[in-house]
Amino acid sequence: MKRRSVFLFFVLPFLGVFVFFTLSSVLSQADLKRRTETLVRDQLAATAGILRTTVARYLDEGTAPGVVLDTLFAEEQLYFVALLDGSRNVLAWNSRFEGYLPISLTEVRDEVTGIIDSPAGKIFSELKLLSTGDGRRYYLYLGYALTGMEEMIALSRRTAVLLAALILLAGGLFFRGLYTLQSRYVVKAREAEAERQEKERFREISAFTSGVAHEIKNPLNSLALLFELLDRRASPDMKGDLNLGKAQVRTIARIVDRFSNVVKAVQPAVEDLALDSILISAAGNLAAEVPGAASRIRLEPAPGVRLSGDRDLLGLALLNILKNAVEASPEAPIVAGGRRIGNKVEILVRDGGPGLPAEAAGRVFEPFYTTKEKGMGIGLYLTKRIIEAHGGTIAVHSREGQGTEFRIELPGA
Amino acid sequence: MRRGILFIALLAAFVAGPAAAQTAGHFYNVDKEVRFEGTVREIVLEPRYKGTAPFLVLRVEEAGQARTVSVEISPSWFFGEDVHGGEKVKGIGSLSEAADGTRTIIARELQIRGKVHTLRDKRGFPGWQGGSRGRRGPRRFGIS
């Protein structure tokens, strides 16, 4: 699935739902606040009415104003209270905050209610007239804490925010997971496509190579027989030319054989092998093939390291790598060795040559890719096939001017 | 220096004893806000509200007048500034006058050595109560 599709079919609807939730939450918050404020104001107004009646009764009984207010102040939600006479002079007052009685007697009319925003929270305030039984007029000024309402609104807001955060988090996690899965799927799909193309290419190359080898081998055999017949009848002065011709025919046959080997399926006959013996054997074969190579190869002993594999195939694979190293660094020594890592065996071959450009390093295992003038691009490709047929891996690390290192990993014995 | 001032203040509080009789008008009355300016003549700690720590009170000789006014600052722990006798102070507060003529200003802002200290908000809410929405016990003016 493309990223755009993921966005259109998953992320966009989710964002829509989230925005809808947020908007509805904000609107319901505002509505809740308005309704709660109305409800609380009504309730507090009713409570204030009861208090006024109580105060009037106390005053009728001749209780001192200070004592009356002390009685009222048992109510915890009451932040301040004051009793004023008919001329609005303060007779007595109480406050939970030192000296705090937020009333402007010059501004108030006979009866006032309101909400004061104080550092201690919102306060419902009311100044109302009360009359005693004998007709005396007083004003009762009250300040009720609206903390309960504020706490309820804050709790509701917190819950909405928490829910939104949870939805966002869950959505984020879900889409992260989806994105990861989709990315993995894309990578796997690309790898599968690359593998398919590689197999297709190999099939085409195999068919072409087999056909060419078959078509060349028949006339080549005839040519070899012809050279043999000519050799028997030729005069001694022609023997040299004929031997040269025979050698060229053999070279062509060898090349054709190599091409044929490439397209054959690699089927290792696995046995328990000592790593040292394979390395020594490969180095010996290289010395026989490339004069002077033996003196440049330094084998690092790996006693006791054993692996599972086909002696001949692995020998051929290592020979190819050593040969490649010797050709890549005509002067510098080649170091080859190995070690056991867990249940695997690691083989390293390092040369001190000029190294490979990044592009070449990424393509050295491709069939028929070569950077040498006389190479055919078969050796390392065949090596990779042999290693992979053993269930192993091969990788090349190279930097220009710093040599090249081949790292092979094979199952240990 | 600071320790010395504190000692003087504590001694003054001890000597001062209970506050004189107060009137019901001794609250932060926004209608009676005044500006004051003068010289500190005495520093005392006095119990002002029931159940609270003693308040720092300055006896200030008003500039250009021969009378003294008591300026109620805050609980002593809240006001973290050195005050010395003879220093000039000015500020804003709510004035109340007892029946015996005693004048008290509940300070909202106090400027001393050029630095302004905000003690209460414009409605007289005490700064030392912070933004706490916790419930408080009654703070009635006077001594219990």
Coordinates of C-alpha atoms in Angstrom, one line a residue:
Chain A
M1 CA 0.0 0.0 0.0
K2 CA 1.3 3.4 -0.9
R3 CA 2.0 6.0 1.7
R4 CA -0.6 8.3 0.1
S5 CA -3.2 5.5 0.4
V6 CA -2.3 5.0 4.1
F7 CA -2.8 8.7 4.6
L8 CA -6.1 8.9 2.7
F9 CA -7.7 5.8 4.2
F10 CA -6.3 5.7 7.7
V11 CA -4.7 8.9 8.9
L12 CA -7.2 11.3 7.4
P13 CA -10.3 9.6 8.9
F14 CA -8.5 9.3 12.2
L15 CA -7.6 13.0 12.2
G16 CA -11.2 13.8 11.3
V17 CA -12.6 11.8 14.2
F18 CA -10.0 13.4 16.5
V19 CA -10.9 16.9 15.4
F20 CA -14.6 16.1 15.8
F21 CA -14.0 14.7 19.3
T22 CA -12.0 17.8 20.3
L23 CA -14.6 20.2 18.9
S24 CA -17.5 18.4 20.6
S25 CA -15.5 18.2 23.8
V26 CA -14.8 21.9 23.8
L27 CA -18.4 22.8 23.1
S28 CA -19.7 20.4 25.7
Q29 CA -17.2 21.9 28.2
A30 CA -18.5 25.4 27.6
D31 CA -22.1 24.2 27.9
L32 CA -21.3 22.3 31.1
K33 CA -19.6 25.3 32.6
R34 CA -22.5 27.5 31.8
R35 CA -25.1 25.1 33.2
T36 CA -23.0 24.4 36.3
E37 CA -22.5 28.1 36.9
T38 CA -26.3 28.7 36.7
L39 CA -27.0 25.8 38.9
V40 CA -24.5 26.8 41.5
R41 CA -25.6 30.4 41.5
D42 CA -29.2 29.3 42.0
Q43 CA -28.2 27.0 44.8
L44 CA -26.0 29.6 46.5
A45 CA -28.6 32.3 46.2
A46 CA -31.0 29.9 48.0
T47 CA -28.4 29.1 50.7
A48 CA -27.9 32.8 51.1
G49 CA -31.6 33.3 51.6
I50 CA -31.6 30.7 54.4
L51 CA -28.6 32.4 56.0
R52 CA -30.4 35.7 55.9
T53 CA -33.4 34.2 57.6
T54 CA -31.1 32.6 60.3
V55 CA -29.3 35.9 60.8
A56 CA -32.5 37.8 61.2
R57 CA -33.7 35.3 63.8
Y58 CA -30.5 35.6 65.8
L59 CA -30.7 39.4 65.6
D60 CA -34.3 39.2 66.8
E61 CA -33.1 37.2 69.8
G62 CA -30.6 40.0 70.5
T63 CA -27.5 38.1 69.6
A64 CA -24.5 40.3 69.0
P65 CA -23.5 40.7 65.3
G66 CA -20.0 39.2 65.9
V67 CA -21.4 36.1 67.5
V68 CA -23.9 35.7 64.7
L69 CA -21.2 35.8 62.1
D70 CA -19.1 33.3 64.1
T71 CA -22.0 30.9 64.0
L72 CA -22.3 31.3 60.2
F73 CA -18.6 30.9 59.7
A74 CA -18.7 27.2 60.6
E75 CA -19.7 26.8 56.9
E76 CA -16.5 25.9 55.1
Q77 CA -17.4 27.2 51.7
L78 CA -18.0 30.7 53.2
Y79 CA -14.9 32.7 52.4
F80 CA -16.1 36.0 54.0
V81 CA -19.2 37.4 55.6
A82 CA -20.1 40.9 56.8
L83 CA -23.1 42.3 58.6
L84 CA -23.9 45.9 57.7
D85 CA -26.4 48.2 59.2
G86 CA -29.1 50.0 57.3
S87 CA -26.6 52.8 56.4
R88 CA -24.2 50.2 55.1
N89 CA -21.7 50.6 57.9
V90 CA -19.9 47.3 58.7
L91 CA -20.9 46.1 62.1
A92 CA -19.0 42.8 62.1
W93 CA -17.2 40.7 59.6
N94 CA -15.2 37.5 59.1
S95 CA -12.9 36.3 56.4
R96 CA -10.7 33.3 55.8
F97 CA -8.1 35.6 54.3
E98 CA -6.6 38.3 56.5
G99 CA -8.4 41.6 56.0
Y100 CA -10.0 40.4 52.7
L101 CA -13.5 41.8 52.3
P102 CA -13.8 42.8 48.7
I103 CA -16.7 45.1 48.7
S104 CA -17.0 48.7 47.6
L105 CA -19.7 50.3 49.7
T106 CA -19.7 53.4 47.6
E107 CA -20.5 51.5 44.4
V108 CA -23.0 48.9 45.5
R109 CA -26.7 49.4 45.3
D110 CA -29.2 47.8 47.7
E111 CA -28.8 44.3 46.4
V112 CA -26.0 43.0 44.4
T113 CA -24.8 39.5 43.4
G114 CA -21.7 38.7 41.4
I115 CA -18.7 36.4 40.9
I116 CA -15.3 37.7 42.1
D117 CA -12.2 36.2 40.5
S118 CA -9.7 36.0 43.3
P119 CA -6.4 34.2 43.7
A120 CA -8.2 31.7 45.9
G121 CA -10.6 30.9 43.1
K122 CA -14.0 32.2 42.0
I123 CA -16.2 33.5 44.7
F124 CA -19.9 34.0 44.6
S125 CA -20.7 37.2 46.4
E126 CA -24.1 38.6 47.4
L127 CA -25.2 41.7 49.3
K128 CA -28.8 41.6 50.3
L129 CA -31.1 43.4 52.6
L130 CA -32.6 41.6 55.6
S131 CA -35.1 42.9 58.1
T132 CA -35.6 41.8 61.6
G133 CA -39.0 41.2 63.2
D134 CA -39.0 44.6 64.8
G135 CA -38.3 46.3 61.5
R136 CA -34.6 47.0 61.7
R137 CA -32.8 46.9 58.4
Y138 CA -29.4 45.2 57.9
Y139 CA -27.4 44.0 54.9
L140 CA -25.7 40.7 54.8
Y141 CA -22.7 40.4 52.6
L142 CA -21.5 36.9 51.7
G143 CA -18.7 35.4 49.7
Y144 CA -19.1 31.7 48.8
A145 CA -16.3 29.7 47.4
L146 CA -17.0 28.2 44.0
T147 CA -14.2 25.7 44.3
G148 CA -16.5 22.7 44.0
M149 CA -17.8 24.0 40.7
E150 CA -14.3 24.9 39.5
E151 CA -13.0 21.5 40.6
M152 CA -15.8 19.8 38.7
I153 CA -15.2 21.8 35.6
A154 CA -11.4 21.2 35.9
L155 CA -12.0 17.5 36.4
S156 CA -14.2 17.4 33.3
R157 CA -11.6 19.4 31.3
R158 CA -8.8 17.1 32.5
T159 CA -10.8 14.0 31.6
A160 CA -11.4 15.4 28.1
V161 CA -7.7 16.3 27.7
L162 CA -6.7 12.9 29.0
L163 CA -9.1 11.1 26.6
A164 CA -7.8 13.2 23.7
A165 CA -4.3 12.4 24.6
L166 CA -5.1 8.7 24.9
I167 CA -6.8 8.8 21.5
L168 CA -3.9 10.6 20.0
L169 CA -1.4 8.2 21.6
A170 CA -3.4 5.1 20.5
G171 CA -3.7 6.6 17.0
G172 CA -0.1 7.4 16.9
L173 CA 1.0 4.0 18.0
F174 CA -1.4 2.3 15.6
F175 CA -0.2 4.4 12.6
R176 CA 3.4 3.9 13.6
G177 CA 2.9 0.2 13.6
L178 CA 1.0 0.4 10.3
Y179 CA 3.8 2.5 8.8
T180 CA 6.4 0.1 10.1
L181 CA 4.6 -2.9 8.6
Q182 CA 4.0 -1.1 5.4
S183 CA 7.7 -0.1 5.2
R184 CA 8.7 -3.7 5.9
Y185 CA 6.3 -4.9 3.2
V186 CA 7.8 -2.4 0.7
V187 CA 11.3 -3.5 1.5
K188 CA 10.4 -7.2 1.2
A189 CA 8.5 -6.5 -2.0
R190 CA 11.5 -4.7 -3.4
E191 CA 13.9 -7.5 -2.4
A192 CA 11.5 -10.1 -3.9
E193 CA 11.3 -8.2 -7.1
A194 CA 15.1 -7.8 -7.2
E195 CA 15.5 -11.5 -6.6
R196 CA 13.0 -12.3 -9.3
Q197 CA 14.8 -10.1 -11.7
E198 CA 18.1 -11.7 -10.8
K199 CA 16.7 -15.2 -11.3
E200 CA 15.2 -14.2 -14.6
R201 CA 18.5 -12.7 -15.7
F202 CA 20.4 -15.8 -14.6
R203 CA 17.9 -18.0 -16.4
E204 CA 18.5 -16.0 -19.6
I205 CA 22.2 -16.0 -19.1
S206 CA 22.2 -19.8 -18.4
A207 CA 20.2 -20.5 -21.5
F208 CA 22.4 -18.3 -23.6
T209 CA 25.6 -19.7 -22.2
S210 CA 24.5 -23.3 -22.5
G211 CA 23.5 -22.7 -26.0
V212 CA 26.7 -21.0 -26.9
A213 CA 28.8 -23.7 -25.1
H214 CA 27.0 -26.4 -26.9
E215 CA 27.4 -24.7 -30.3
I216 CA 31.1 -24.1 -29.7
K217 CA 32.0 -27.5 -28.3
N218 CA 31.1 -29.5 -31.3
P219 CA 33.2 -27.6 -33.9
L220 CA 35.9 -27.3 -31.2
N221 CA 36.1 -31.0 -30.8
S222 CA 36.3 -31.3 -34.6
L223 CA 39.0 -28.7 -34.6
A224 CA 41.0 -30.5 -31.9
L225 CA 40.8 -33.8 -33.9
L226 CA 41.9 -31.9 -37.0
F227 CA 44.9 -30.5 -35.2
E228 CA 45.8 -34.0 -34.0
L229 CA 45.6 -35.4 -37.5
L230 CA 47.6 -32.5 -38.9
D231 CA 50.2 -33.0 -36.1
R232 CA 50.8 -36.6 -37.2
R233 CA 51.3 -35.6 -40.9
A234 CA 53.0 -32.3 -40.4
S235 CA 56.6 -31.7 -41.1
P236 CA 58.8 -30.9 -38.2
D237 CA 59.0 -27.2 -39.1
M238 CA 55.2 -26.9 -38.7
K239 CA 55.1 -28.6 -35.4
G240 CA 55.5 -25.3 -33.5
D241 CA 52.6 -23.6 -35.1
L242 CA 50.4 -26.6 -34.7
N243 CA 51.2 -26.8 -31.0
L244 CA 50.3 -23.2 -30.6
G245 CA 47.0 -23.9 -32.4
K246 CA 46.3 -26.9 -30.1
A247 CA 47.0 -24.7 -27.0
Q248 CA 44.6 -22.1 -28.3
V249 CA 41.9 -24.8 -28.8
R250 CA 42.5 -26.0 -25.2
T251 CA 42.2 -22.4 -23.9
I252 CA 38.9 -22.0 -25.7
A253 CA 37.7 -25.3 -24.3
R254 CA 38.6 -24.3 -20.8
I255 CA 36.7 -21.0 -21.1
V256 CA 33.7 -22.8 -22.4
D257 CA 33.9 -25.2 -19.4
R258 CA 34.1 -22.4 -17.0
F259 CA 31.0 -20.8 -18.5
S260 CA 29.2 -24.2 -18.4
N261 CA 30.2 -24.6 -14.7
V262 CA 28.6 -21.2 -13.9
V263 CA 25.2 -22.2 -15.1
K264 CA 25.2 -25.7 -13.4
A265 CA 23.3 -26.0 -10.1
V266 CA 25.7 -26.0 -7.1
Q267 CA 25.1 -29.1 -5.0
P268 CA 27.6 -29.3 -2.1
A269 CA 28.5 -32.7 -0.7
V270 CA 28.8 -31.6 2.9
E271 CA 31.4 -33.1 5.2
D272 CA 33.2 -32.1 8.4
L273 CA 36.2 -30.0 7.4
A274 CA 39.1 -28.3 9.1
L275 CA 39.3 -24.7 8.0
D276 CA 43.1 -24.7 8.0
S277 CA 43.2 -27.6 5.5
I278 CA 40.9 -25.8 3.0
L279 CA 42.9 -22.5 3.3
I280 CA 46.2 -24.4 2.8
S281 CA 44.7 -26.3 -0.2
A282 CA 43.4 -23.2 -1.8
A283 CA 46.7 -21.3 -1.3
G284 CA 48.6 -24.3 -2.8
N285 CA 46.3 -24.4 -5.9
L286 CA 46.8 -20.6 -6.3
A287 CA 50.6 -21.0 -6.1
A288 CA 50.4 -23.6 -8.9
E289 CA 48.2 -21.3 -11.0
V290 CA 49.9 -18.0 -10.4
P291 CA 53.7 -18.1 -10.1
G292 CA 55.0 -16.2 -7.1
A293 CA 51.7 -16.0 -5.3
A294 CA 52.7 -18.4 -2.6
S295 CA 55.2 -16.0 -1.1
R296 CA 52.6 -13.2 -0.9
I297 CA 49.9 -15.1 0.9
R298 CA 50.1 -15.2 4.7
L299 CA 47.7 -17.7 6.3
E300 CA 46.7 -17.1 9.9
P301 CA 46.3 -20.5 11.5
A302 CA 42.9 -21.3 13.0
P303 CA 43.6 -24.6 14.8
G304 CA 40.5 -26.6 15.8
V305 CA 38.1 -24.5 13.7
R306 CA 35.9 -26.9 11.8
L307 CA 33.1 -26.3 9.4
S308 CA 30.5 -28.2 7.3
G309 CA 30.9 -28.0 3.6
D310 CA 32.0 -29.4 0.3
R311 CA 35.8 -29.6 0.2
D312 CA 36.1 -29.1 -3.5
L313 CA 33.6 -26.3 -3.8
L314 CA 34.8 -24.4 -0.9
G315 CA 38.4 -24.8 -2.1
L316 CA 37.3 -23.4 -5.4
A317 CA 35.5 -20.5 -3.7
L318 CA 38.6 -19.6 -1.6
L319 CA 40.8 -20.0 -4.6
N320 CA 38.7 -17.5 -6.5
I321 CA 38.9 -15.0 -3.7
L322 CA 42.6 -15.4 -3.1
K323 CA 43.2 -15.1 -6.9
N324 CA 41.2 -12.0 -7.0
A325 CA 43.1 -10.6 -4.1
V326 CA 46.5 -11.4 -5.6
E327 CA 45.5 -9.8 -8.9
A328 CA 44.0 -6.8 -7.1
S329 CA 47.2 -6.1 -5.1
P330 CA 50.2 -7.1 -7.1
E331 CA 52.6 -5.8 -4.5
A332 CA 51.0 -6.0 -1.0
P333 CA 50.6 -9.2 1.0
I334 CA 47.4 -11.1 1.3
V335 CA 46.2 -12.2 4.7
A336 CA 43.7 -15.1 5.1
G337 CA 42.4 -16.6 8.3
G338 CA 39.3 -17.5 10.2
R339 CA 37.7 -18.0 13.6
R340 CA 34.7 -19.6 15.2
I341 CA 31.9 -17.2 16.2
G342 CA 29.1 -19.1 18.0
N343 CA 27.9 -21.8 15.7
K344 CA 29.3 -20.1 12.6
V345 CA 32.8 -19.9 11.1
E346 CA 34.0 -16.6 9.8
I347 CA 36.7 -16.5 7.1
L348 CA 38.5 -13.2 6.3
V349 CA 40.6 -12.5 3.3
R350 CA 42.3 -9.1 3.2
D351 CA 44.5 -7.5 0.5
G352 CA 46.5 -4.3 0.6
G353 CA 45.5 -3.2 -2.9
P354 CA 44.1 0.0 -4.1
G355 CA 40.5 -0.9 -3.0
L356 CA 37.3 -0.8 -5.0
P357 CA 35.2 2.2 -5.9
A358 CA 31.8 2.1 -4.1
E359 CA 29.9 1.2 -7.2
A360 CA 32.3 -1.7 -8.1
A361 CA 32.1 -3.0 -4.5
G362 CA 28.4 -3.2 -4.8
R363 CA 28.5 -5.2 -8.0
V364 CA 31.5 -7.6 -7.6
F365 CA 29.3 -10.6 -7.1
E366 CA 27.2 -9.9 -10.2
P367 CA 27.7 -12.4 -13.1
F368 CA 30.0 -11.1 -15.9
Y369 CA 30.8 -8.0 -14.0
T370 CA 34.6 -7.3 -13.9
T371 CA 37.0 -4.5 -13.5
K372 CA 39.9 -6.4 -14.9
E373 CA 41.0 -6.2 -18.5
K374 CA 41.1 -9.9 -19.0
G375 CA 38.5 -11.0 -16.5
M376 CA 35.2 -12.6 -17.3
G377 CA 33.3 -11.7 -14.2
I378 CA 32.6 -15.3 -13.3
G379 CA 34.9 -16.2 -10.3
L380 CA 33.3 -14.1 -7.6
Y381 CA 29.8 -14.8 -8.9
L382 CA 30.5 -18.5 -8.7
T383 CA 32.1 -18.1 -5.3
K384 CA 28.9 -16.4 -4.0
R385 CA 26.7 -19.1 -5.4
I386 CA 28.9 -21.8 -3.7
I387 CA 28.8 -20.0 -0.3
E388 CA 25.1 -19.4 -0.5
A389 CA 24.6 -23.1 -1.5
H390 CA 26.2 -23.9 1.9
G391 CA 23.8 -21.7 3.7
G392 CA 26.5 -19.0 4.3
T393 CA 27.0 -15.4 3.4
I394 CA 29.7 -13.4 1.7
A395 CA 30.3 -9.7 1.9
V396 CA 33.0 -7.3 0.6
H397 CA 34.2 -4.2 2.4
S398 CA 36.4 -2.0 0.5
R399 CA 37.6 1.6 0.5
E400 CA 39.7 3.2 -2.2
G401 CA 43.3 3.2 -1.2
Q402 CA 42.7 1.0 1.9
G403 CA 42.5 -2.5 0.4
T404 CA 39.6 -4.9 0.2
E405 CA 38.3 -7.4 2.7
F406 CA 36.1 -10.4 1.9
R407 CA 34.1 -11.8 4.8
I408 CA 32.6 -15.2 4.6
E409 CA 30.3 -16.8 7.1
L410 CA 29.6 -20.5 7.0
P411 CA 27.9 -23.0 9.3
G412 CA 30.3 -24.5 11.8
A413 CA 30.7 -28.2 12.2
Chain B
M1 CA 22.5 43.7 60.7
R2 CA 19.4 41.7 59.8
R3 CA 19.6 39.7 62.9
G4 CA 19.8 42.9 64.9
I5 CA 16.7 44.3 63.3
L6 CA 14.8 41.1 63.8
F7 CA 15.7 41.1 67.5
I8 CA 14.5 44.7 67.8
A9 CA 11.3 43.8 66.1
L10 CA 10.7 40.7 68.3
L11 CA 11.5 42.8 71.4
A12 CA 9.1 45.4 70.2
A13 CA 6.4 42.8 69.7
F14 CA 7.0 41.5 73.2
V15 CA 6.8 45.0 74.7
A16 CA 3.8 46.0 72.5
G17 CA 1.7 43.2 73.8
P18 CA -1.9 42.7 72.7
A19 CA -3.1 45.2 70.1
A20 CA -5.4 48.0 71.2
A21 CA -9.2 47.6 70.8
Q22 CA -10.1 47.5 67.1
T23 CA -13.1 48.5 65.2
A24 CA -15.2 46.4 62.8
G25 CA -14.0 48.7 60.1
H26 CA -10.5 47.2 60.1
F27 CA -10.5 45.3 56.8
Y28 CA -9.1 46.2 53.5
N29 CA -11.7 48.7 52.5
V30 CA -11.2 49.5 48.8
D31 CA -13.2 52.7 49.2
K32 CA -10.6 54.0 51.6
E33 CA -7.4 53.5 49.7
V34 CA -4.8 56.2 50.4
R35 CA -1.2 56.9 49.4
F36 CA 1.2 57.3 52.3
E37 CA 4.8 58.5 52.7
G38 CA 6.9 59.0 55.7
T39 CA 9.7 57.9 58.0
V40 CA 9.8 54.7 59.9
R41 CA 9.9 55.5 63.6
E42 CA 9.2 52.1 65.1
I43 CA 9.0 48.5 63.9
V44 CA 6.8 46.1 65.8
L45 CA 5.3 42.6 65.4
E46 CA 1.6 42.5 66.5
P47 CA -1.0 39.8 66.4
R48 CA -3.6 41.2 64.0
Y49 CA -5.8 38.3 63.0
K50 CA -6.9 35.3 64.9
G51 CA -4.9 32.2 64.3
T52 CA -2.2 33.9 62.3
A53 CA 1.5 34.7 62.8
P54 CA 2.2 38.2 64.2
F55 CA 2.2 40.9 61.6
L56 CA 5.0 43.3 60.8
V57 CA 3.7 46.8 61.6
L58 CA 5.6 50.0 61.0
R59 CA 4.9 53.2 62.9
V60 CA 5.4 55.8 60.3
E61 CA 5.7 59.5 60.8
E62 CA 3.9 60.9 57.9
A63 CA 5.8 63.4 55.7
G64 CA 5.1 67.0 56.5
Q65 CA 2.8 66.0 59.5
A66 CA 3.6 65.5 63.1
R67 CA 1.3 62.4 63.4
T68 CA 2.1 58.8 63.2
V69 CA 0.2 56.1 61.4
S70 CA 0.5 52.3 61.9
V71 CA 1.2 50.6 58.6
E72 CA 0.2 46.9 58.7
I73 CA 2.6 45.1 56.3
S74 CA 2.2 41.3 56.3
P75 CA 3.0 38.3 58.4
S76 CA 6.7 38.7 59.4
W77 CA 7.8 35.6 57.4
F78 CA 6.4 37.0 54.2
F79 CA 8.2 40.3 54.1
G80 CA 11.8 39.4 53.4
E81 CA 13.3 42.8 53.4
D82 CA 15.4 44.7 55.9
V83 CA 13.6 47.6 57.5
H84 CA 15.5 50.2 59.6
G85 CA 14.2 52.9 61.8
G86 CA 14.6 56.3 60.1
E87 CA 14.1 54.9 56.6
K88 CA 11.8 56.6 54.2
V89 CA 8.9 54.5 53.0
K90 CA 5.9 55.1 50.8
G91 CA 3.1 53.1 49.5
I92 CA -0.6 52.5 48.9
G93 CA -3.1 51.0 51.5
S94 CA -6.5 51.1 53.0
L95 CA -6.9 53.5 55.9
S96 CA -9.1 52.8 58.9
E97 CA -9.5 55.0 61.9
A98 CA -10.6 53.7 65.3
A99 CA -13.0 55.5 67.6
D100 CA -10.0 56.6 69.7
G101 CA -8.4 58.2 66.7
T102 CA -5.8 55.5 66.1
R103 CA -5.1 55.4 62.4
T104 CA -4.0 52.2 60.7
I105 CA -3.2 51.6 57.0
I106 CA -3.3 48.1 55.7
A107 CA -0.6 48.3 53.1
R108 CA -1.2 46.9 49.6
E109 CA 2.1 48.2 48.1
L110 CA 5.2 49.3 50.0
Q111 CA 8.2 51.0 48.5
I112 CA 11.4 50.9 50.5
R113 CA 14.8 51.9 49.2
G114 CA 13.3 52.2 45.7
K115 CA 12.0 48.7 45.7
V116 CA 8.2 48.1 45.4
H117 CA 6.8 45.2 47.4
T118 CA 3.3 44.1 46.5
L119 CA 1.5 42.7 49.6
R120 CA -2.1 42.4 48.4
D121 CA -4.0 42.6 45.2
K122 CA -6.3 45.5 44.3
R123 CA -9.2 44.0 46.2
G124 CA -7.0 43.4 49.3
F125 CA -6.4 39.7 48.8
P126 CA -3.3 38.9 50.8
G127 CA -0.3 38.0 48.7
W128 CA 1.0 35.4 51.2
Q129 CA -2.1 33.3 50.6
G130 CA -0.8 32.7 47.1
G131 CA -3.0 31.2 44.5
S132 CA -3.9 28.4 46.9
R133 CA -7.5 27.3 46.5
G134 CA -7.3 25.5 49.8
R135 CA -9.8 26.3 52.5
R136 CA -8.6 28.5 55.4
G137 CA -9.7 29.0 58.9
P138 CA -11.4 32.3 59.8
R139 CA -9.1 35.3 60.0
R140 CA -11.2 37.7 62.0
F141 CA -9.5 40.9 63.0
G142 CA -8.6 41.2 66.6
I143 CA -7.1 39.0 69.3
S144 CA -8.8 35.9 70.4

